[in-house]
XYZ file of C-alpha atoms in Angstrom:
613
model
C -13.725 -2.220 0.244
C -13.819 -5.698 -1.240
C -11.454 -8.511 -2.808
C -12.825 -9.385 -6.624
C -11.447 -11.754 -8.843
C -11.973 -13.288 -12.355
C -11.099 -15.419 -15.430
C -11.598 -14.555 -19.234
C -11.017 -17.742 -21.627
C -12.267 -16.712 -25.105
C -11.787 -20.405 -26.361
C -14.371 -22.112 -23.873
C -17.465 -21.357 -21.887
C -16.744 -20.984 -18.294
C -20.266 -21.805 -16.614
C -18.052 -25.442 -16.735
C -15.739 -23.710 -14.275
C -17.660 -22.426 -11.489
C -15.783 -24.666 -9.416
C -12.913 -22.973 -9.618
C -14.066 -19.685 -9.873
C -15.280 -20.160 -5.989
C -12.287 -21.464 -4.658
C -10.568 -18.199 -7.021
C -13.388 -15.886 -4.942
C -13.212 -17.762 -1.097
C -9.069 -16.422 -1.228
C -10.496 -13.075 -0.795
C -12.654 -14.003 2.157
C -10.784 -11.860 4.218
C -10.934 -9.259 2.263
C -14.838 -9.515 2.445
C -15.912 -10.408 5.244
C -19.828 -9.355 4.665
C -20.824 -11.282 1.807
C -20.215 -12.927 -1.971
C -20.884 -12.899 -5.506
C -20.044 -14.459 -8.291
C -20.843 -13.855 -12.089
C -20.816 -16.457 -15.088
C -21.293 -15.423 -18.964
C -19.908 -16.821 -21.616
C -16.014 -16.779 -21.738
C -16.547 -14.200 -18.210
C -16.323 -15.388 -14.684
C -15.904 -12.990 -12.295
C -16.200 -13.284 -8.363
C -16.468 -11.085 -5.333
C -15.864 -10.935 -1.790
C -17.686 -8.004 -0.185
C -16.745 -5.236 3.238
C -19.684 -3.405 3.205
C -19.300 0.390 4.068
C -21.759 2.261 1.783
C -25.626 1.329 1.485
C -25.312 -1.325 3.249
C -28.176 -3.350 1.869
C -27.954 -2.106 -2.319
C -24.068 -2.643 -2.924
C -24.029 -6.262 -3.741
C -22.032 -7.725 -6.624
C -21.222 -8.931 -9.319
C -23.033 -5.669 -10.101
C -24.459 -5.762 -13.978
C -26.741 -4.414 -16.199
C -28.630 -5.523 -19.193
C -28.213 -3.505 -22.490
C -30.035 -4.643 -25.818
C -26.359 -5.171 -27.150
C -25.287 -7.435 -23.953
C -24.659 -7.578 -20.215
C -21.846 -5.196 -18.833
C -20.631 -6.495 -15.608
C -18.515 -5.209 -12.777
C -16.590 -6.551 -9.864
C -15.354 -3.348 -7.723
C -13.045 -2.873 -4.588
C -12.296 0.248 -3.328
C -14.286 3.937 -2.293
C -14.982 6.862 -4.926
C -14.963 9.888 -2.377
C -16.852 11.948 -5.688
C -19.395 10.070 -6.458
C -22.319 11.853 -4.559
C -21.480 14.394 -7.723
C -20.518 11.823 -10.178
C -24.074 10.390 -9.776
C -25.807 13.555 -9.608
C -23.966 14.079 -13.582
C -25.314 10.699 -14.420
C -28.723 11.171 -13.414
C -29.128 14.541 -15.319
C -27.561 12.672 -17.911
C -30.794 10.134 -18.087
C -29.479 7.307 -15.827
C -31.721 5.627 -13.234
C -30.032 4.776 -9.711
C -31.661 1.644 -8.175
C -28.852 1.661 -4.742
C -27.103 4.218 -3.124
C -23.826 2.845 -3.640
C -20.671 4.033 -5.526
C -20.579 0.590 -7.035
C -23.608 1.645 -8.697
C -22.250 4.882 -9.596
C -18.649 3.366 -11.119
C -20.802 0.788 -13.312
C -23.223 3.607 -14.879
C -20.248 6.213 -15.424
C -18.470 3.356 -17.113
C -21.877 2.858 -19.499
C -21.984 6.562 -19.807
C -18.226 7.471 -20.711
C -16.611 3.936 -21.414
C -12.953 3.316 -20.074
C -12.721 7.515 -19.960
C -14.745 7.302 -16.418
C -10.684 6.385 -14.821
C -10.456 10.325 -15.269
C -13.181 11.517 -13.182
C -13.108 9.016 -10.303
C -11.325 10.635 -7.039
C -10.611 7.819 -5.100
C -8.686 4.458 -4.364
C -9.959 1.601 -6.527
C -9.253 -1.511 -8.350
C -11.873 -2.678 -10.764
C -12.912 -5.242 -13.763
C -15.867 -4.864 -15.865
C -16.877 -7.079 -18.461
C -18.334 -5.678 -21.470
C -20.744 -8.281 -23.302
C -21.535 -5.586 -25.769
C -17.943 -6.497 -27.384
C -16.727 -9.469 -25.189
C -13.838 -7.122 -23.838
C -12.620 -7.293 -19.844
C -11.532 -3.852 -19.378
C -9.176 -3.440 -15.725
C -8.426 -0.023 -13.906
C -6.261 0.921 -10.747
C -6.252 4.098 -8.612
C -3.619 6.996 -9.732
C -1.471 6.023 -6.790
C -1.925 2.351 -6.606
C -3.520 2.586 -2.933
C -5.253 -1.107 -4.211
C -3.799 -3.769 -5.074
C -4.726 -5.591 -8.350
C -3.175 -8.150 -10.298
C -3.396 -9.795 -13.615
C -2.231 -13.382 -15.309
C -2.507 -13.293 -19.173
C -3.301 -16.855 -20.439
C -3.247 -18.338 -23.798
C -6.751 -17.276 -24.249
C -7.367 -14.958 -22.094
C -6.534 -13.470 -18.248
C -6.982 -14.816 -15.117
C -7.185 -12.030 -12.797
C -7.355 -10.714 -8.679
C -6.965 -8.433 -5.985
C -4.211 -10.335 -4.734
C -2.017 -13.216 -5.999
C -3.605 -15.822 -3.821
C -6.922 -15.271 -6.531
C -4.935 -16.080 -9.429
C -2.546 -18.522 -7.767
C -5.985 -20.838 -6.780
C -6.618 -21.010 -10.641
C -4.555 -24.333 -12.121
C -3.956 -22.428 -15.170
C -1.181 -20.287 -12.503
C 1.640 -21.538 -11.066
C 3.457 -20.451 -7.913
C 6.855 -20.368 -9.322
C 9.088 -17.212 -8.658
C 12.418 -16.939 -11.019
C 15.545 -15.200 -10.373
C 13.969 -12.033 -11.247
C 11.426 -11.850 -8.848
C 13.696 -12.743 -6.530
C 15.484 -9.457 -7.060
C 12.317 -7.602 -6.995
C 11.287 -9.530 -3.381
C 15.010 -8.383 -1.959
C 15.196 -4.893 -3.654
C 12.711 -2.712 -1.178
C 12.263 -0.361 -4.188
C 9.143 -1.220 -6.289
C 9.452 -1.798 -10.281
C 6.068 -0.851 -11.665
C 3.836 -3.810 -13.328
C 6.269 -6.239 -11.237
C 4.342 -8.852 -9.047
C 7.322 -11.519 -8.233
C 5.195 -14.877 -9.570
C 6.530 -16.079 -12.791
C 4.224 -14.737 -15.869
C 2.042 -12.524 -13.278
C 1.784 -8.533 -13.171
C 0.043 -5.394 -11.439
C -1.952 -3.305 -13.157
C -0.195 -0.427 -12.499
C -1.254 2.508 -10.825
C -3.249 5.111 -12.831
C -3.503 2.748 -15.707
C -6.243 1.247 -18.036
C -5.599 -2.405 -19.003
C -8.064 -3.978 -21.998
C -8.358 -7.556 -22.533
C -10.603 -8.743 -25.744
C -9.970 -11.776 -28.364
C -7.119 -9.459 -30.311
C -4.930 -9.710 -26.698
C -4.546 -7.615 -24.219
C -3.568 -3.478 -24.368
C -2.725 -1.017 -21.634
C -3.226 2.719 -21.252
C -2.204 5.274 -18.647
C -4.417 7.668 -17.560
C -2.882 9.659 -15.116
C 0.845 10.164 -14.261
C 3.005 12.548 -12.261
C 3.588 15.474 -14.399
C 5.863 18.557 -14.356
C 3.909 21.930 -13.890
C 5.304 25.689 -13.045
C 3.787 26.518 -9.634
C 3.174 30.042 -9.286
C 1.642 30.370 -5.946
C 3.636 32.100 -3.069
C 4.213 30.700 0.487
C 1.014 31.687 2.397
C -1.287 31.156 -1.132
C 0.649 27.511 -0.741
C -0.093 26.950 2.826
C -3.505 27.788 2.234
C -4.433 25.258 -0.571
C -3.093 22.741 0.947
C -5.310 23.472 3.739
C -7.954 23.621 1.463
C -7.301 20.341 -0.010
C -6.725 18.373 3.244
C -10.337 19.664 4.535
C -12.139 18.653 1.315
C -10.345 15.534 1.634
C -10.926 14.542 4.854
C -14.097 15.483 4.984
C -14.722 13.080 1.574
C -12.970 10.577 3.334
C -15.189 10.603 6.332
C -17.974 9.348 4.520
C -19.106 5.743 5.817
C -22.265 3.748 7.043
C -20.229 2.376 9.542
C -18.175 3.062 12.470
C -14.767 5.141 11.811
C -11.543 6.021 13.166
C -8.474 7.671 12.844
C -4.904 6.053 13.077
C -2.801 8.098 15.444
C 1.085 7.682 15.989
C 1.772 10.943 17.660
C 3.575 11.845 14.669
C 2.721 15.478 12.488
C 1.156 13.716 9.638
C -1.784 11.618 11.613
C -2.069 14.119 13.872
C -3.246 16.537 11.751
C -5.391 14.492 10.105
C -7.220 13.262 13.439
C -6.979 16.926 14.120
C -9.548 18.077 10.928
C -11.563 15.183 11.179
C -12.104 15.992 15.541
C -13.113 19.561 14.178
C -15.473 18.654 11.304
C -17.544 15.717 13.488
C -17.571 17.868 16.284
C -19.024 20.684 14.051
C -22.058 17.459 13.511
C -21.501 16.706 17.266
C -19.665 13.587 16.664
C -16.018 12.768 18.679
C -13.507 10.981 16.453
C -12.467 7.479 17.867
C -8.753 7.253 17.410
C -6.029 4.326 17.809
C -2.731 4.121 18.536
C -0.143 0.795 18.535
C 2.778 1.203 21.585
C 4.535 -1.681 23.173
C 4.899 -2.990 26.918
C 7.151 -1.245 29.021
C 8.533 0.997 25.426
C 7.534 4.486 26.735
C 9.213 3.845 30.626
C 12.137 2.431 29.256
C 12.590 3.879 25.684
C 15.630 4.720 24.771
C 16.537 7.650 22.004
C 18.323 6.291 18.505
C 19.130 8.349 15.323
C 16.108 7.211 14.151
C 13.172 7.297 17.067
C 14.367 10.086 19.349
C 11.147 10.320 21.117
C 8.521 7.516 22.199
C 5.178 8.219 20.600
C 2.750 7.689 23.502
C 2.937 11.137 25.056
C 2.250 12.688 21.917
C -0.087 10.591 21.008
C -2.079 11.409 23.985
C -1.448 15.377 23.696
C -3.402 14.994 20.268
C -6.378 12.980 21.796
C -7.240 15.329 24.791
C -6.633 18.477 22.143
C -8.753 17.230 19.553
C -10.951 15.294 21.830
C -10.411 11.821 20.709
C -12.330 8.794 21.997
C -8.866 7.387 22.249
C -7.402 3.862 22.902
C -3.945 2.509 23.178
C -3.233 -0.594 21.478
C 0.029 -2.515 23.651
C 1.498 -5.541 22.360
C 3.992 -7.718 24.080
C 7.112 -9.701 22.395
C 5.576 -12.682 22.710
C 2.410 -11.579 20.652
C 4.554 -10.150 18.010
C 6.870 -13.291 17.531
C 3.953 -15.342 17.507
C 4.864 -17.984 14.862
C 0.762 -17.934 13.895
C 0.610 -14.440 13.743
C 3.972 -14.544 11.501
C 2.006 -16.842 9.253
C -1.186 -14.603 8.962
C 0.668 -11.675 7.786
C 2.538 -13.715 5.482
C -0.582 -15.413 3.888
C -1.896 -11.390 3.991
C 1.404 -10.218 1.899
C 1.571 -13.560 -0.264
C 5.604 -12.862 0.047
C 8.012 -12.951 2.438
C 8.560 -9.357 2.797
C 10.745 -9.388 5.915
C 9.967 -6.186 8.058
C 9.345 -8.150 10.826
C 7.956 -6.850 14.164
C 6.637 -4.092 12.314
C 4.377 -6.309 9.974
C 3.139 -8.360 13.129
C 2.423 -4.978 15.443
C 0.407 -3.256 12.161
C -1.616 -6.796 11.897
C -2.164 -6.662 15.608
C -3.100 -3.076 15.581
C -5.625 -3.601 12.743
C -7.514 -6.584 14.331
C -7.838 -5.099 17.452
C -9.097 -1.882 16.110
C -11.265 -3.950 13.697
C -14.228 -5.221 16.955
C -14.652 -1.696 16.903
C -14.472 -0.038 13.402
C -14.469 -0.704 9.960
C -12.817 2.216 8.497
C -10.100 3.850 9.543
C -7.957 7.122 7.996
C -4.281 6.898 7.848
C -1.647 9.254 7.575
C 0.438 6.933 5.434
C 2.156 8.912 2.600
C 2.478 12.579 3.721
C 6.579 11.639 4.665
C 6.596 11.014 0.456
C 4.188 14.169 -0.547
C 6.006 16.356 1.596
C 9.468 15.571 2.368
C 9.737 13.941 5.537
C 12.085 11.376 5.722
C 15.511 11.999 6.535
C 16.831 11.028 3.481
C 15.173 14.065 1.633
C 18.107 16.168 4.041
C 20.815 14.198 3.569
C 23.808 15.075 1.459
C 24.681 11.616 0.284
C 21.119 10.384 -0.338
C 20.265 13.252 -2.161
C 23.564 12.933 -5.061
C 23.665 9.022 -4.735
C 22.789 7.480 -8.624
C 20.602 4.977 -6.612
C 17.161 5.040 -4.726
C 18.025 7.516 -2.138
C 16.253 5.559 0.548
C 18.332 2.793 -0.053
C 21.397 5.088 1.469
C 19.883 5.805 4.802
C 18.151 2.047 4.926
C 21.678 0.310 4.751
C 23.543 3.032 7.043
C 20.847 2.710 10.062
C 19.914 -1.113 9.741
C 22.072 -2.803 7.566
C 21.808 -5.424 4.754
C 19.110 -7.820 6.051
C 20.350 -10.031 3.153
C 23.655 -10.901 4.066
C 21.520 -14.135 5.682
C 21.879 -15.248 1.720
C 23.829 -17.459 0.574
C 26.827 -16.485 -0.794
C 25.875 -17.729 -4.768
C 22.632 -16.744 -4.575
C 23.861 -13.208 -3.769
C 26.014 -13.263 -6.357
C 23.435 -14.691 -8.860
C 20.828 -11.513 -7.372
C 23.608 -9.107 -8.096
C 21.319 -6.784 -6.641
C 23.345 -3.862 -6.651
C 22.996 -3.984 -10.366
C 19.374 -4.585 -10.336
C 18.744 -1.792 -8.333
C 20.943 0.472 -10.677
C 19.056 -0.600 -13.598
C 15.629 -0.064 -11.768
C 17.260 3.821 -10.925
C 18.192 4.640 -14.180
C 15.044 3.413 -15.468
C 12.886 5.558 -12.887
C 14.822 8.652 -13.077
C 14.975 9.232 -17.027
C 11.101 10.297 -17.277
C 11.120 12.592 -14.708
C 10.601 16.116 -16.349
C 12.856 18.933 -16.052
C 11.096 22.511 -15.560
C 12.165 24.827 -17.807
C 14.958 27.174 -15.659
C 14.852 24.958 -12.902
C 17.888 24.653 -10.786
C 19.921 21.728 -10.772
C 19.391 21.175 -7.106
C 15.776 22.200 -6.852
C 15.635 19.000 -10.139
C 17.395 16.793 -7.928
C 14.894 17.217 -4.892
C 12.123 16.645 -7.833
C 13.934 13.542 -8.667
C 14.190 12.489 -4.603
C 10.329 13.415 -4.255
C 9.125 11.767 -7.652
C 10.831 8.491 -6.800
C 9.527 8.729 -3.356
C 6.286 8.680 -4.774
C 6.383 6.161 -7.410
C 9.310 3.665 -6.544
C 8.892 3.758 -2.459
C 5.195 4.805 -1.143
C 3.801 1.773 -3.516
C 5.315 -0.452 -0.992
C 4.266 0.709 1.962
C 0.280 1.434 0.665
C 0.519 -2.613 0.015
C 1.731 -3.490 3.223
C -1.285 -1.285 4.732
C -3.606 -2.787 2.395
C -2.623 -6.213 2.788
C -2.651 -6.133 6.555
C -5.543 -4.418 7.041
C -8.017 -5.805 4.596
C -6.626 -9.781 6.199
C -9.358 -8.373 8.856
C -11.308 -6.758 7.047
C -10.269 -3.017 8.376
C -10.858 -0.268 5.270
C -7.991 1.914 5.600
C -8.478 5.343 3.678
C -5.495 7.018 2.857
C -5.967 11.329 2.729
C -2.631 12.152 1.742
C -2.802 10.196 -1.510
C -5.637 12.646 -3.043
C -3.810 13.249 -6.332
C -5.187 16.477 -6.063
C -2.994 17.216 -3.096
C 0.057 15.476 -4.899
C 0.076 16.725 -7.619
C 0.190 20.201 -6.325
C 2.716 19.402 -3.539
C 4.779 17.621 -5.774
C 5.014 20.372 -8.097
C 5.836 22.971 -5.266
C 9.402 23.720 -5.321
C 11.811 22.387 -2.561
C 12.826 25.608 -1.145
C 9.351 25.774 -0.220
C 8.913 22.401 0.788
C 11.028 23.274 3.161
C 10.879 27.082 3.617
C 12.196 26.996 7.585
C 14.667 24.049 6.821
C 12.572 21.890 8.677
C 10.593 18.372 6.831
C 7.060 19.106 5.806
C 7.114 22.916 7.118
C 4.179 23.495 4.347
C 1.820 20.447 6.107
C 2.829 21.723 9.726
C 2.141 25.298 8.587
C -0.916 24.137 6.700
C -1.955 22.343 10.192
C -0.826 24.261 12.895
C -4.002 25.485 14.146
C -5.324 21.518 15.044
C -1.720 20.727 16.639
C -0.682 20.748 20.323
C 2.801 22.508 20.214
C 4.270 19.916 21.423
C 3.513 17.891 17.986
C 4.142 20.944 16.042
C 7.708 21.021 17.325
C 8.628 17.271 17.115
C 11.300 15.624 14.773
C 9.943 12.987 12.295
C 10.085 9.534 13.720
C 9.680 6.227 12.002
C 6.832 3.595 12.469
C 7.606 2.265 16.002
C 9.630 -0.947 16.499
C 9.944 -2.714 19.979
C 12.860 -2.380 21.999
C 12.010 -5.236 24.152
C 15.272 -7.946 24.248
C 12.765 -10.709 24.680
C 11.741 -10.265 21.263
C 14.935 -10.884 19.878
C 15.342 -14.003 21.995
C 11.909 -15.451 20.980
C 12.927 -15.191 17.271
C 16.652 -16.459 18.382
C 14.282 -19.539 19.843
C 12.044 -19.995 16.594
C 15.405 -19.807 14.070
C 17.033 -22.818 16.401
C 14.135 -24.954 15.561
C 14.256 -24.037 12.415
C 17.884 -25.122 12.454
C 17.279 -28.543 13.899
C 15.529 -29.011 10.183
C 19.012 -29.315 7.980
C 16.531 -30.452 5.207
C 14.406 -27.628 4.637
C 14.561 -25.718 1.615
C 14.827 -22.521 3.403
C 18.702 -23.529 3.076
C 18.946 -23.465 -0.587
C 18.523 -19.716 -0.247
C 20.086 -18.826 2.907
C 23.563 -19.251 4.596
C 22.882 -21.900 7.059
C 26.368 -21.265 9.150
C 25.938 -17.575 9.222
C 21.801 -17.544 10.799
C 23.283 -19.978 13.370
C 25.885 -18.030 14.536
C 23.136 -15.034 15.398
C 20.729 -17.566 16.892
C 23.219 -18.339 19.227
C 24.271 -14.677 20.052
C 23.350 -13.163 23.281
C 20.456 -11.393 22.366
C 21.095 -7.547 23.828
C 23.792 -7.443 21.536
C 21.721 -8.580 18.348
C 22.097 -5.356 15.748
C 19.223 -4.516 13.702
C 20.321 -6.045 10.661
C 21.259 -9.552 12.338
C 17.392 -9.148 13.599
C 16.111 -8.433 10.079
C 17.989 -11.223 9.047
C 16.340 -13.529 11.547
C 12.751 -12.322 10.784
C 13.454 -12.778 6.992
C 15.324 -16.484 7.623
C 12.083 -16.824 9.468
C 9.743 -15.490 6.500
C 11.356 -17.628 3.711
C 10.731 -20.256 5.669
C 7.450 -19.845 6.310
C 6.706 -18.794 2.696
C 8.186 -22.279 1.117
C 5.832 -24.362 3.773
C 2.893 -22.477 2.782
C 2.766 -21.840 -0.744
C 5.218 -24.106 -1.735
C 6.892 -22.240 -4.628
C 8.739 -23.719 -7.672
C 12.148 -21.311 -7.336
C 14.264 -21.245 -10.240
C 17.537 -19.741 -9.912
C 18.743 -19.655 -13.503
């Protein structure tokens, strides 16, 4: 896992810019820790900031090789969980392996098959070679976008990064965010290619983007398609099996120390669960981690949403599967630290606004980090296999909007109503977010003889999977990788989604429970007590004192009429929380603090040109 960045100006020679190509590279420090790299041909400049996990010694980069047409050069972040058989192809095929790296492996596949290699790769990546042989930057991104990467055409070229800060450190960028990426910031449903910065985008997930001196050209790869599945329930439950122990075991490949993330929950349970049994089967324990807050399981009380604390579960998992296990407890006052609010915003580049939940994943990353560099998650299993609550709800399921949004505004309300009143009305985000459904929904294909409800629940999983899980595998990414923890994410095989997805939603949900086929599929690795427990959310602290340290931050902010952060929100309306007692603060009055306190933060550090016409 690595950051990489670049620049491609076709009208000069960039050797004059190495300058700025290092301060482009040194944004990504975080992201690699272990060493850099940097790479100047030409109208190419590419950098890289490196996490070392695989042959430790041979992965360097700016990888390249010489042919007698011209240097081909690559700058890669990510893992290729194939490429043990991808190189054994290559080297049948005539290539010579001088490391034992995937790097290596992605650089000679892409000599060997050109842009085509996207296909073969099983993985998450984001990666830019330059091909001297044509003068041609060619870009490519992971089917499920599980890395970030980002691109800023130019009149000449592309400047381009794992995250915006790369870009943003190039003068040729400017940090200005328009109306429009405004909306997209507010919206919490993700419009593909859209990065907020004025004149910046994603490469988007599963997609090819070419950049030579005709412009710049985009192709997708690999998409969510419509297929009949034919397979009854027990042939079901036993491919996904299957799947998850090829995956897993894949995913457990690493020169380094590893770990599982465990909530207690049915998705990272089972996960820790296969990986206990496969080490153990090499007499290895699995180290495992879990986040909980002071004073949360004694005096937790049951919601709609959380009606459980995780720490007893968590700890039934780790003495059945034989975890070396450690709790991770944070206080209030660590997660309203106002540094540790800006290190997750300078690790998002946006004010994203979830809050305690950012600061306890960022917390829960660095601690795990002095004792592992990779870690497996069980982020995305809720989206393959129907596991939030909105996938059972009437009125989510028939709303003509994102059917998350539904159950987001009914259990914590509109976090934006901190806003002023014009802006709001200038956002109109109601409409935005109707446009953005309408646009999502009409590609989804229709099965031929499929049932209008069993196509809605297609329609509720593919958006799920496109328009909602995108967000949440950047939030991981970002927060991890600011300490330079590689998360691996099992549930995003595509393998395993696109047979899931495909599976109907009658069996989906064949005992009217959420993700019966994973619990089925798992059930052997499980302590009953996890086998029988309700979905519950990422945990949030129910500690007062949290809500009275960001009550405390908001009033300083407050004694600072001047600051900008009052062109965009209702001045009258955050005071009136900050002054409320703080037991009877709701959750959206609380998101509205932490996202008063966000924008803030966001507009002293990056200083953004906003233009709201």
């Amino acid at each position: 896992m690595c950051g990489i960045t670049g620049w491609v100006s076709f009208d000069r020679e960039l050797r004059a810019e190495a300058t700025t190509l290092d301060a482009m590279t040194e944004t990504m420090a975080c992201r690699g820790p272990d060493d850099r790299g940097t790479w100047i041909q030409g109208p190419a400049a590419l950098g890289h900031r490196r996490l070392a996990i695989i042959d430790l010694p041979g992965g360097r980069q700016p990888m390249t090789v010489d042919t007698p047409a011209g240097t081909v050069a690559l700058v890669y972040s990510g893992e290729t969980y194939n490429f043990t058989e991808l190189r054994r192809e290559l080297t049948d095929r005539g290539h010579r392996f001088t490391t034992g790296s995937d790097t290596e492996v992605v650089l000679r596949g892409y000599l060997e098959w050109g842009a085509a290699l996207a296909e073969r790769l099983n993985g998450m990546y984001a990666f830019a070679l330059w091909d001297g042989r044509d003068d041609r930057l060619v870009m490519i991104r992971d089917r499920m976008g599980i890395k970030p990467f980002y691109y800023h055409p130019t009149p000449d070229g592309v400047l381009f990064g794992s995250e915006p800060k790369a870009i943003l450190a190039n003068p040729l960028a400017r940090a200005r965010v328009r109306l429009d990426g405004l909306r997209e910031l507010f919206a919490m449903a993700k419009t593909p290619g859209h990065a907020v910065w004025d004149g910046m985008r994603e490469v988007e997930p599963g997609t090819v983007v070419t950049v030579d001196r005709s412009g710049l050209r985009t192709r997708v790869y690999w998409q969510l398609e419509t297929r009949p599945h034919t397979d009854d329930r027990d042939t079901t439950i036993a491919h996904v099996r299957t799947l998850l122990d090829d995956i897993v075991r894949r995913q457990l490949v690493a020169d380094v120390p590893r770990c599982t993330l465990l909530s207690g929950g049915l998705d990272s349970s089972a996960m820790t669960g296969i990986a206990a049994r496969q080490l153990a089967g090499h007499g290895e324990r699995v180290r495992s981690f879990a986040v909980d807050f002071a004073g949360q399981s004694e005096n937790f009380v049951a919601d709609e949403l959380r009606g459980t604390p995780d720490t007893p579960y968590v700890h039934a998992v780790a003495r059945d599967s034989g975890t070396d296990h450690q709790d991770i407890v944070l206080d209030a006052q660590a997660l309203a630290d106002p540094d540790v609010r800006a290190k997750v915003l300078r690790a998002r580049d946006l004010p994203m606004g979830f809050g305690d939940m950012d600061a306890s994943l960022y917390l829960l990353f660095r601690a795990i980090r002095d004792q592992s560099t990779v870690a497996l998650s069980g982020e995305s299993a809720d989206e393959v296999f129907g596991g939030y609550l909105q996938f059972f709800d009437e009125e989510a399921r028939r709303a003509d909007i994102f059917p998350w949004m539904v159950r987001y505004v009914r259990d914590f309300g509109d976090d934006a109503d901190v806003l002023r009143g014009e802006l709001t009305d200038a956002l109109d985000l109601r409409s935005y977010l109707a446009d953005g459904y309408r646009t999502a929904v009409a590609g989804i294909q229709r099965l031929d003889g499929e049932s209008d409800f069993e196509f809605r629940m297609r329609r509720v999983c593919h958006l799920h999977l496109t328009r909602f899980v995108r967000i949440l595998l950047d939030r991981k990414d970002r927060a991890s990788m600011a300490v330079g923890l590689e998360v691996r994410v099992p549930f995003c095989d595509h393998r395993l989604v696109e047979y899931v997805y495909n599976t109907p939603w009658a069996l989906k949900s064949f005992d009217g429970r959420e993700k019966s086929l994973l619990r089925e599929a798992t059930a052997d690795v499980l302590p009953k007590s996890v086998y029988d427990r309700v979905k519950s959310p990422y945990p949030s602290t129910q500690d007062p004192k949290y809500a009275v340290a960001l009550q405390d931050h908001v009033k300083d902010l407050l004694a600072r009429p001047s600051h900008p952060v009052f062109d965009l929100v209702d001045r009258e309306r955050v005071r009136r929380v900050a002054h409320r007692d703080a037991p009877v603060i709701d959750q959206a009055s609380r998101r509205g603090l932490e996202r008063t306190l966000d924008l803030a933060l966001w507009l002293d550090l990056y200083k953004p040109e906003i233009i709201l016409d």
